[in-house]
Coordinates of C-alpha atoms and ligand atoms in Angstrom, one line a residue:
X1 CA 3.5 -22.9 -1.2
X2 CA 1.8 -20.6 -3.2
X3 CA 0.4 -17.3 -1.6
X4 CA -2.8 -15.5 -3.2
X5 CA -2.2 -12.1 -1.6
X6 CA -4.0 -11.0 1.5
X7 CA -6.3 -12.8 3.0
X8 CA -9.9 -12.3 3.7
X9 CA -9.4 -11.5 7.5
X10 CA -8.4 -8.3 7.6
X11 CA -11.7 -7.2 9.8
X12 CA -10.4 -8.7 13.0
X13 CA -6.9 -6.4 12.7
X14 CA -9.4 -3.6 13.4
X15 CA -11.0 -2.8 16.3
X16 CA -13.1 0.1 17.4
X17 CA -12.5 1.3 20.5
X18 CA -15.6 0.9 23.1
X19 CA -17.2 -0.8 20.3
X20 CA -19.9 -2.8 22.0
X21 CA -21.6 -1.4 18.6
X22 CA -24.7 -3.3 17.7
X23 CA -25.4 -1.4 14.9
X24 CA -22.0 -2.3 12.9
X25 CA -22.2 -3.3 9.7
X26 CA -19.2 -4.6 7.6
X27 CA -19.1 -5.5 4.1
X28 CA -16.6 -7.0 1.8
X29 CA -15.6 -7.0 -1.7
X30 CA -12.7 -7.7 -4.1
X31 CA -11.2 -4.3 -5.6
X32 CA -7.8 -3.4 -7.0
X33 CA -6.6 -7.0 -6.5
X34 CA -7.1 -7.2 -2.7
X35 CA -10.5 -7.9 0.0
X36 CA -12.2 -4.8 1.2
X37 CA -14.0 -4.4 3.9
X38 CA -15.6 -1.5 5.1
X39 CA -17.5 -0.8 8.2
X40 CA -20.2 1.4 9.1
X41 CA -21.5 1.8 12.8
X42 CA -25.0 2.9 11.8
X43 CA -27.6 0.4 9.7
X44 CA -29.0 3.1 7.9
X45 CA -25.4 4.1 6.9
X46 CA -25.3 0.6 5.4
X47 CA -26.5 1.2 2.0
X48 CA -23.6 3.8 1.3
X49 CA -21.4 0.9 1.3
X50 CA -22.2 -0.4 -1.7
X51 CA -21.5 2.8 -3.6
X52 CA -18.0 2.8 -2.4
X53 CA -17.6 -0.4 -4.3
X54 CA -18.9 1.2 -7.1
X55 CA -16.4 3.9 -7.0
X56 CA -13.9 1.8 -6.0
X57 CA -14.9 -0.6 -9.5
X58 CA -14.8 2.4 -11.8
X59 CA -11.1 3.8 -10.0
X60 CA -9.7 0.1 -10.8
X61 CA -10.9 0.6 -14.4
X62 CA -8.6 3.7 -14.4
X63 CA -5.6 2.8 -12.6
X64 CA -5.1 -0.8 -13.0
X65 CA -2.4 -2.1 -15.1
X66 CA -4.0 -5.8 -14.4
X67 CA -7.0 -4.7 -17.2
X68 CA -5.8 -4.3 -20.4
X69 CA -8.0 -1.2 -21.4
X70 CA -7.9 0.3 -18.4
X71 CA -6.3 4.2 -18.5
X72 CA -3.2 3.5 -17.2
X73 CA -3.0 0.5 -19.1
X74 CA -3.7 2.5 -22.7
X75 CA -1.2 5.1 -21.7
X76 CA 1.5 2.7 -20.9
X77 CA 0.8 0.9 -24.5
X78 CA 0.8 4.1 -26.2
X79 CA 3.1 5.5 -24.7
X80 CA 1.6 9.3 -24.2
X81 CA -1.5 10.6 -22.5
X82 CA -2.9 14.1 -20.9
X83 CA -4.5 13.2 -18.0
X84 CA -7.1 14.7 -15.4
X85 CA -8.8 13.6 -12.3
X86 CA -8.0 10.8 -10.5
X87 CA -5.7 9.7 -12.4
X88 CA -3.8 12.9 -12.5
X89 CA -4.1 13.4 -8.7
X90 CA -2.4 9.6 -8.0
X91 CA 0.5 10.9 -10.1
X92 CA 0.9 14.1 -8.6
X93 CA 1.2 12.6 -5.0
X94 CA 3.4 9.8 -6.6
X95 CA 6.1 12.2 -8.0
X96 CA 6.0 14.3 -4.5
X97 CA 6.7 10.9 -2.6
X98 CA 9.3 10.0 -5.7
X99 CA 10.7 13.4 -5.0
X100 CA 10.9 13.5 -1.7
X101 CA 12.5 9.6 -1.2
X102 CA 15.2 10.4 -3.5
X103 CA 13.3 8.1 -6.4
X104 CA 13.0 5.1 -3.8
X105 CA 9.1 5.2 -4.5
X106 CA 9.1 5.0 -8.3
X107 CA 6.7 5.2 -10.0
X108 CA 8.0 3.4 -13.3
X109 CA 8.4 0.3 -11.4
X110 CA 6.4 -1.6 -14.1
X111 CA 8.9 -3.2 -15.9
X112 CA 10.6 -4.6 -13.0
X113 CA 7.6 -5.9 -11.6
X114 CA 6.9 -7.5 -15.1
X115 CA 9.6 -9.2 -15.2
X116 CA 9.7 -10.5 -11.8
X117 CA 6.1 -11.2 -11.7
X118 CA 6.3 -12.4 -8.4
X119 CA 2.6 -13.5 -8.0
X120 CA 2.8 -15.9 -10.7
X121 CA 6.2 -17.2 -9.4
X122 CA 6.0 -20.2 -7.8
X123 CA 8.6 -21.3 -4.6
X124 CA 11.5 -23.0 -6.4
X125 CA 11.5 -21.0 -9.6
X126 CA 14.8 -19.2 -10.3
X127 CA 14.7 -15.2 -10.2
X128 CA 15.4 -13.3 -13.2
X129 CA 19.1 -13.3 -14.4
X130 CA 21.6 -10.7 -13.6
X131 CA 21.3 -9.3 -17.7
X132 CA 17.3 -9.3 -17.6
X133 CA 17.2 -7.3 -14.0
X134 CA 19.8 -4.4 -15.3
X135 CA 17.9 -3.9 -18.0
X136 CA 14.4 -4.0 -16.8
X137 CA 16.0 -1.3 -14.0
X138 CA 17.1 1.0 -16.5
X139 CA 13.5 0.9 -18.3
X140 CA 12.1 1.8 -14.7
X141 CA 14.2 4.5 -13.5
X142 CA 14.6 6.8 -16.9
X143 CA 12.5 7.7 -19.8
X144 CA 9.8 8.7 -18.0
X145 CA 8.8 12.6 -18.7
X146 CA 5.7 14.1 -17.1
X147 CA 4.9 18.0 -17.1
X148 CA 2.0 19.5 -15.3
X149 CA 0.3 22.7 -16.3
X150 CA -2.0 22.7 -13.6
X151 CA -4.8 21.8 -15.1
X152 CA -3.2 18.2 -16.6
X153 CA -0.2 16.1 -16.7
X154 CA 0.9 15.7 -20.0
X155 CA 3.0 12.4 -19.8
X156 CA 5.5 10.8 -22.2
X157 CA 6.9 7.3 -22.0
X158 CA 9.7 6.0 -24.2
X159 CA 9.4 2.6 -25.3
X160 CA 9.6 -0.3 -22.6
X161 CA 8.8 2.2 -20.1
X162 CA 5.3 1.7 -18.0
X163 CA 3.8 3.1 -15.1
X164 CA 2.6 0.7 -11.9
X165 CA 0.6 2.4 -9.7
X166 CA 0.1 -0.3 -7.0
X167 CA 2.2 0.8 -5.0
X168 CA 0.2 4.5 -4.3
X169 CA -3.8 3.6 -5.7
X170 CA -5.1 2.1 -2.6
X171 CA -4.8 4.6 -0.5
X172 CA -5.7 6.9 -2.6
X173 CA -8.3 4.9 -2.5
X174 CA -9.3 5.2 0.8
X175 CA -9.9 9.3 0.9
X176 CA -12.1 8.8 -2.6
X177 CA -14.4 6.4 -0.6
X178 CA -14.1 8.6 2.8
X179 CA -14.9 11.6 1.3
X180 CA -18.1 9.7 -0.5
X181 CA -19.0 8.5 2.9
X182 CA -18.8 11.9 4.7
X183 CA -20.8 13.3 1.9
X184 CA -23.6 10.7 2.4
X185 CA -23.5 11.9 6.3
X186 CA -21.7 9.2 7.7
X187 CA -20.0 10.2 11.1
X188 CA -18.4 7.1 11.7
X189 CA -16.7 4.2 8.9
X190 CA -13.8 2.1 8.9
X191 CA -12.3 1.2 5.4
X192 CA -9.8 -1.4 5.1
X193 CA -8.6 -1.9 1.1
X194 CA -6.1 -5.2 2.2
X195 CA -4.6 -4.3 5.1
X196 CA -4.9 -0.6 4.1
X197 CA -7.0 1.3 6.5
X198 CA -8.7 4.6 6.1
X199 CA -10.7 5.6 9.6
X200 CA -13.7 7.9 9.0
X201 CA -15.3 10.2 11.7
X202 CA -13.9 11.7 15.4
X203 CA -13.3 9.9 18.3
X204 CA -10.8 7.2 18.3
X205 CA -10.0 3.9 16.8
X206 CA -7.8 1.9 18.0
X207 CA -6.0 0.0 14.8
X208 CA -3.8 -3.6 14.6
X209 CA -0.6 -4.0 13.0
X210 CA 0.1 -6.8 11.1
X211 CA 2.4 -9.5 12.4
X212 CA 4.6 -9.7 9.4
X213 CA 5.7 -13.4 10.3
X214 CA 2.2 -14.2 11.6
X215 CA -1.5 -15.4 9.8
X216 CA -3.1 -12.2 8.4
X217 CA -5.1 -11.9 11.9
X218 CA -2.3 -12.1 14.2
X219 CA -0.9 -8.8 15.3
X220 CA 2.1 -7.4 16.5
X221 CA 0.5 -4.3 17.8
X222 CA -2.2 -2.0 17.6
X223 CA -2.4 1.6 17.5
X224 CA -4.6 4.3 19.0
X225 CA -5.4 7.0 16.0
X226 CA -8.4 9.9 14.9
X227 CA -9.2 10.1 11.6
X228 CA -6.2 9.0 9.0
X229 CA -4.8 6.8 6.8
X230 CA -2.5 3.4 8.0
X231 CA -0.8 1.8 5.9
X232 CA 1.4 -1.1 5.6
X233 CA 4.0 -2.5 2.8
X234 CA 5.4 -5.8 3.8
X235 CA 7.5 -8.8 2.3
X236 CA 4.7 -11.3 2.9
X237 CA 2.0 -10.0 1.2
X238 CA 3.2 -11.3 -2.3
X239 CA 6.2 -13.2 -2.6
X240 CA 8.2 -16.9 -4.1
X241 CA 10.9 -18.6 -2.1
X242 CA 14.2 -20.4 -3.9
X243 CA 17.1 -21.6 -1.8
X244 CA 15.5 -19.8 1.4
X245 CA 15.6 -16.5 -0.4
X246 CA 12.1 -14.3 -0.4
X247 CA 11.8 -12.8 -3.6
X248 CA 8.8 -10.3 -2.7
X249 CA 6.7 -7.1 -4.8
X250 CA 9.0 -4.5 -3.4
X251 CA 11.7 -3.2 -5.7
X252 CA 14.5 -1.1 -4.9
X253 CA 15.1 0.8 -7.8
X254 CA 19.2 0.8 -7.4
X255 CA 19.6 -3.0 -7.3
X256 CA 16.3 -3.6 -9.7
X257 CA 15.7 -6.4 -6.9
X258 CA 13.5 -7.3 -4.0
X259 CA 14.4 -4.4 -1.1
X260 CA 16.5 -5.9 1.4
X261 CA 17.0 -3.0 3.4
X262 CA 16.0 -5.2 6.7
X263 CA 12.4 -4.2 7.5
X264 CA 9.3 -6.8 7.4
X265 CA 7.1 -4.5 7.2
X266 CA 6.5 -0.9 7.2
X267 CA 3.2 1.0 8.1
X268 CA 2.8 5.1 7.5
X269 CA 0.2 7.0 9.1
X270 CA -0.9 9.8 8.3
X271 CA -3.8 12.3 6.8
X272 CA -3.6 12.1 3.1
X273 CA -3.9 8.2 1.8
X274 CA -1.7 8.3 -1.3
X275 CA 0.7 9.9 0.8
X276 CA 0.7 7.5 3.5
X277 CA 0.7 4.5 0.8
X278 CA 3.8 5.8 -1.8
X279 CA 5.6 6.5 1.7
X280 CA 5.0 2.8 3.4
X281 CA 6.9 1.5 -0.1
X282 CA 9.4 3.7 0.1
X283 CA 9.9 3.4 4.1
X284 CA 10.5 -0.3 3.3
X285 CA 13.1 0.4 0.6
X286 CA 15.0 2.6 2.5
X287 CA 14.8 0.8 5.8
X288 CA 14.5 2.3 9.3
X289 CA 16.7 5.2 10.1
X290 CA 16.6 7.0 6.4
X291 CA 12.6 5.7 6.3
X292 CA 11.8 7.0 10.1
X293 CA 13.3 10.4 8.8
X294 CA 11.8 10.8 5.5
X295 CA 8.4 10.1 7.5
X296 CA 9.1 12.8 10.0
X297 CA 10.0 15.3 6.7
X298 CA 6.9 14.5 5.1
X299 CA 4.8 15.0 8.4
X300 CA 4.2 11.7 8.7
X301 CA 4.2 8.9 11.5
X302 CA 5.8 5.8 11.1
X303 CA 6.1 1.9 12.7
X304 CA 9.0 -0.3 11.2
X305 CA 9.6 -4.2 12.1
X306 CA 13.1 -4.9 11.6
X307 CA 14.3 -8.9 10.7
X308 CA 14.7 -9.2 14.6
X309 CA 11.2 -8.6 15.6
X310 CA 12.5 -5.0 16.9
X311 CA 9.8 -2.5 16.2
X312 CA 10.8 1.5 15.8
X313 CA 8.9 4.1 15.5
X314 CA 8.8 8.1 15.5
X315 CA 8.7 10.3 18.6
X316 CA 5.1 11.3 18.0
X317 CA 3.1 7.9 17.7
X318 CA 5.2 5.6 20.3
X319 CA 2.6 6.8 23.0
X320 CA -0.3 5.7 21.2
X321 CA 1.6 2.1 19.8
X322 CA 1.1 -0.7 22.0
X323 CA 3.0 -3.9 21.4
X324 CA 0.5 -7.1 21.9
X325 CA 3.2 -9.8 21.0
X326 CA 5.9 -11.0 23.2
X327 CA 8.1 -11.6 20.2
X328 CA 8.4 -8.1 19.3
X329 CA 9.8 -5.5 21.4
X330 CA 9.7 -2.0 21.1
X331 CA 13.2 0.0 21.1
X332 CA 13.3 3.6 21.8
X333 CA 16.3 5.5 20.7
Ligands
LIG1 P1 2.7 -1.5 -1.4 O1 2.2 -2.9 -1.0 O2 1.9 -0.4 -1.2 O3 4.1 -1.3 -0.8 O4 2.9 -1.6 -3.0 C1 3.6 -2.6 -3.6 C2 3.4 -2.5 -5.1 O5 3.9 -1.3 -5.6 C3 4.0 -3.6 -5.9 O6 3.1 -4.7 -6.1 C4 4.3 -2.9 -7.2 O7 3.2 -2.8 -8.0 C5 4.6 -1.4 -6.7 N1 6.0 -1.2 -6.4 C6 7.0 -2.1 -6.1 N2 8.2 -1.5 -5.9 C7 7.9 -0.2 -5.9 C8 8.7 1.0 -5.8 N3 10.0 1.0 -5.4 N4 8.1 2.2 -5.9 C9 6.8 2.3 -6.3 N5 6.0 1.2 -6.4 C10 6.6 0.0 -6.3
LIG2 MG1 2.3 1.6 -0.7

């Protein structure tokens, strides 16, 4: 069967705490390939809405590598480009997170994902052969040189390299359209860019993780959380199956393949969105124990599922995780 991504449903994985809020408003919209849905708790806070899917229209137009003209899309065909802005900011937290997982978040994953192009795969298809994998790996991990002066990147791209930034964008994302809602006066927003969430405003929310095995409403747990960014990677949100192998859109940049580094899924929390995203991918190529630690380094919380519904986390979030399915059990160790 063919999957489409994440599904529309994502509002009922959140949950406010003491919501009984009449006043909510939630609104959703298609942006950087996924549903979003933000909330407000205030009518009048309802117009603002709208103009985060206007930023969020004109950041896809930079950073998508699905629109051919977009920026990233230009510098990948040319192959040089000195950037500023956004653009520059998404690459400056991707090469921290890069640097900081030993390259397992890479950002010159394009190739790879090119030529596995596993949303237009469908179940049944063969993967790519051994030949085509090592050499779309070598295009992602090497000839890719970016300086920063501080005022712009100046980046250079040999030929056949390209830069994906799906892996980082959305939660960049997230702070963009938090800090424009904050700036409008709103005290109080939940913003959700498929599956991930950006909560806006004190007090507490109280967050659902994604059953990894389950519909895109069921949960395995939820979280209790102030103002951050939660984020998720997972091997179901795009994905074909051949011979009861999941070939899904994370790539571990040693084997140029799927990461099978036994996680489902993999959610970072944390303050700064880009962060949290880049390290949820590379928390699910490096799997629990090296993942759990590079979390901790960064400053960072983190909640792994393991392929036997055993859920880990680090020291400082396991009070505030609650587990809501039977299947799945906690471990502390
Ligand atoms: P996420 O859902 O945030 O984990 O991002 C997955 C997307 O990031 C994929 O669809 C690719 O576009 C990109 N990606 C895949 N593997 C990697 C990787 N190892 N490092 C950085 N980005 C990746
Ligand atoms: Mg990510």
């Amino acid at each position: 069967m063919k999957r489409i991504g994440t599904a529309i449903l994502y509002t009922l994985t959140v949950m406010l705490v003491g919501c009984g809020a009449p006043q909510r408003v939630d609104r959703n919209s298609f942006h950087m390939g996924t549903w979003v849905v933000i909330s407000v708790y205030n009518t009048r806070h309802a117009k603002y809405i709208e103009e985060c899917f206007t930023l969020l229209a004109n950041l896809e137009a930079e950073v998508s590598t699905n629109i051919p003209d977009s920026a990233i899309s230009r510098l990948n065909s040319s192959g040089q480009a000195r950037l500023q802005g956004d653009l520059a900011d998404i690459l400056r937290a991707a090469k921290l997170v890069s640097d900081a997982s030993g390259g397992a978040f890479n950002i010159g994953v394009l190739p790879l994902q090119r030529l596995w192009d596993v949303q237009n795969r469908l179940d049944g298809e063969q993967p790519p052969t051994q030949s085509e994998i090592d050499i779309a790996r070598e295009l992602s991990t090497t000839g890719i040189d970016i300086s920063d002066d501080g005022d712009a990147l100046d980046v250079q791209l040999q030929k056949g390299r390209g830069l994906d930034l799906g892996g980082i964008a959305k939660g960049y994302a997230g702070d963009r359209c938090a800090g424009q809602l904050k700036e409008n006066g709103v005290n109080r927003a939940l913003i959700n860019i498929g599956g991930n969430v950006r909560t806006v405003g004190d007090g507490e929310f109280r967050v659902g993780l994604r059953n990894p095995r389950g519909r895109a409403e069921d949960l395995f747990g939820l979280v209790t959380v102030g103002e951050c960014n939660i984020v998720t990677s997972g091997d179901y949100e795009r994905y074909f199956q051949t011979d009861g192998i999941r070939y899904h859109h994370i790539y571990d940049p040693e084997t140029g393949k799927p990461a099978r580094s036994g996680l489902l899924s993999a959610t970072a929390i944390g303050e700064n969105g880009a962060f949290a995203d880049g390290l949820s991918t590379a928390i699910f190529v490096m799997g629990r124990e090296e993942g759990l630690a590079l979390a901790v380094n960064m400053g960072y919380d983190a909640v792994v599922v393991t392929e036997d519904y055993k859920v880990y986390c680090t020291e400082n979030i396991r009070a505030s995780l609650e587990i809501v399915n039977d299947e799945f059990e906690l471990v502390s160790d």
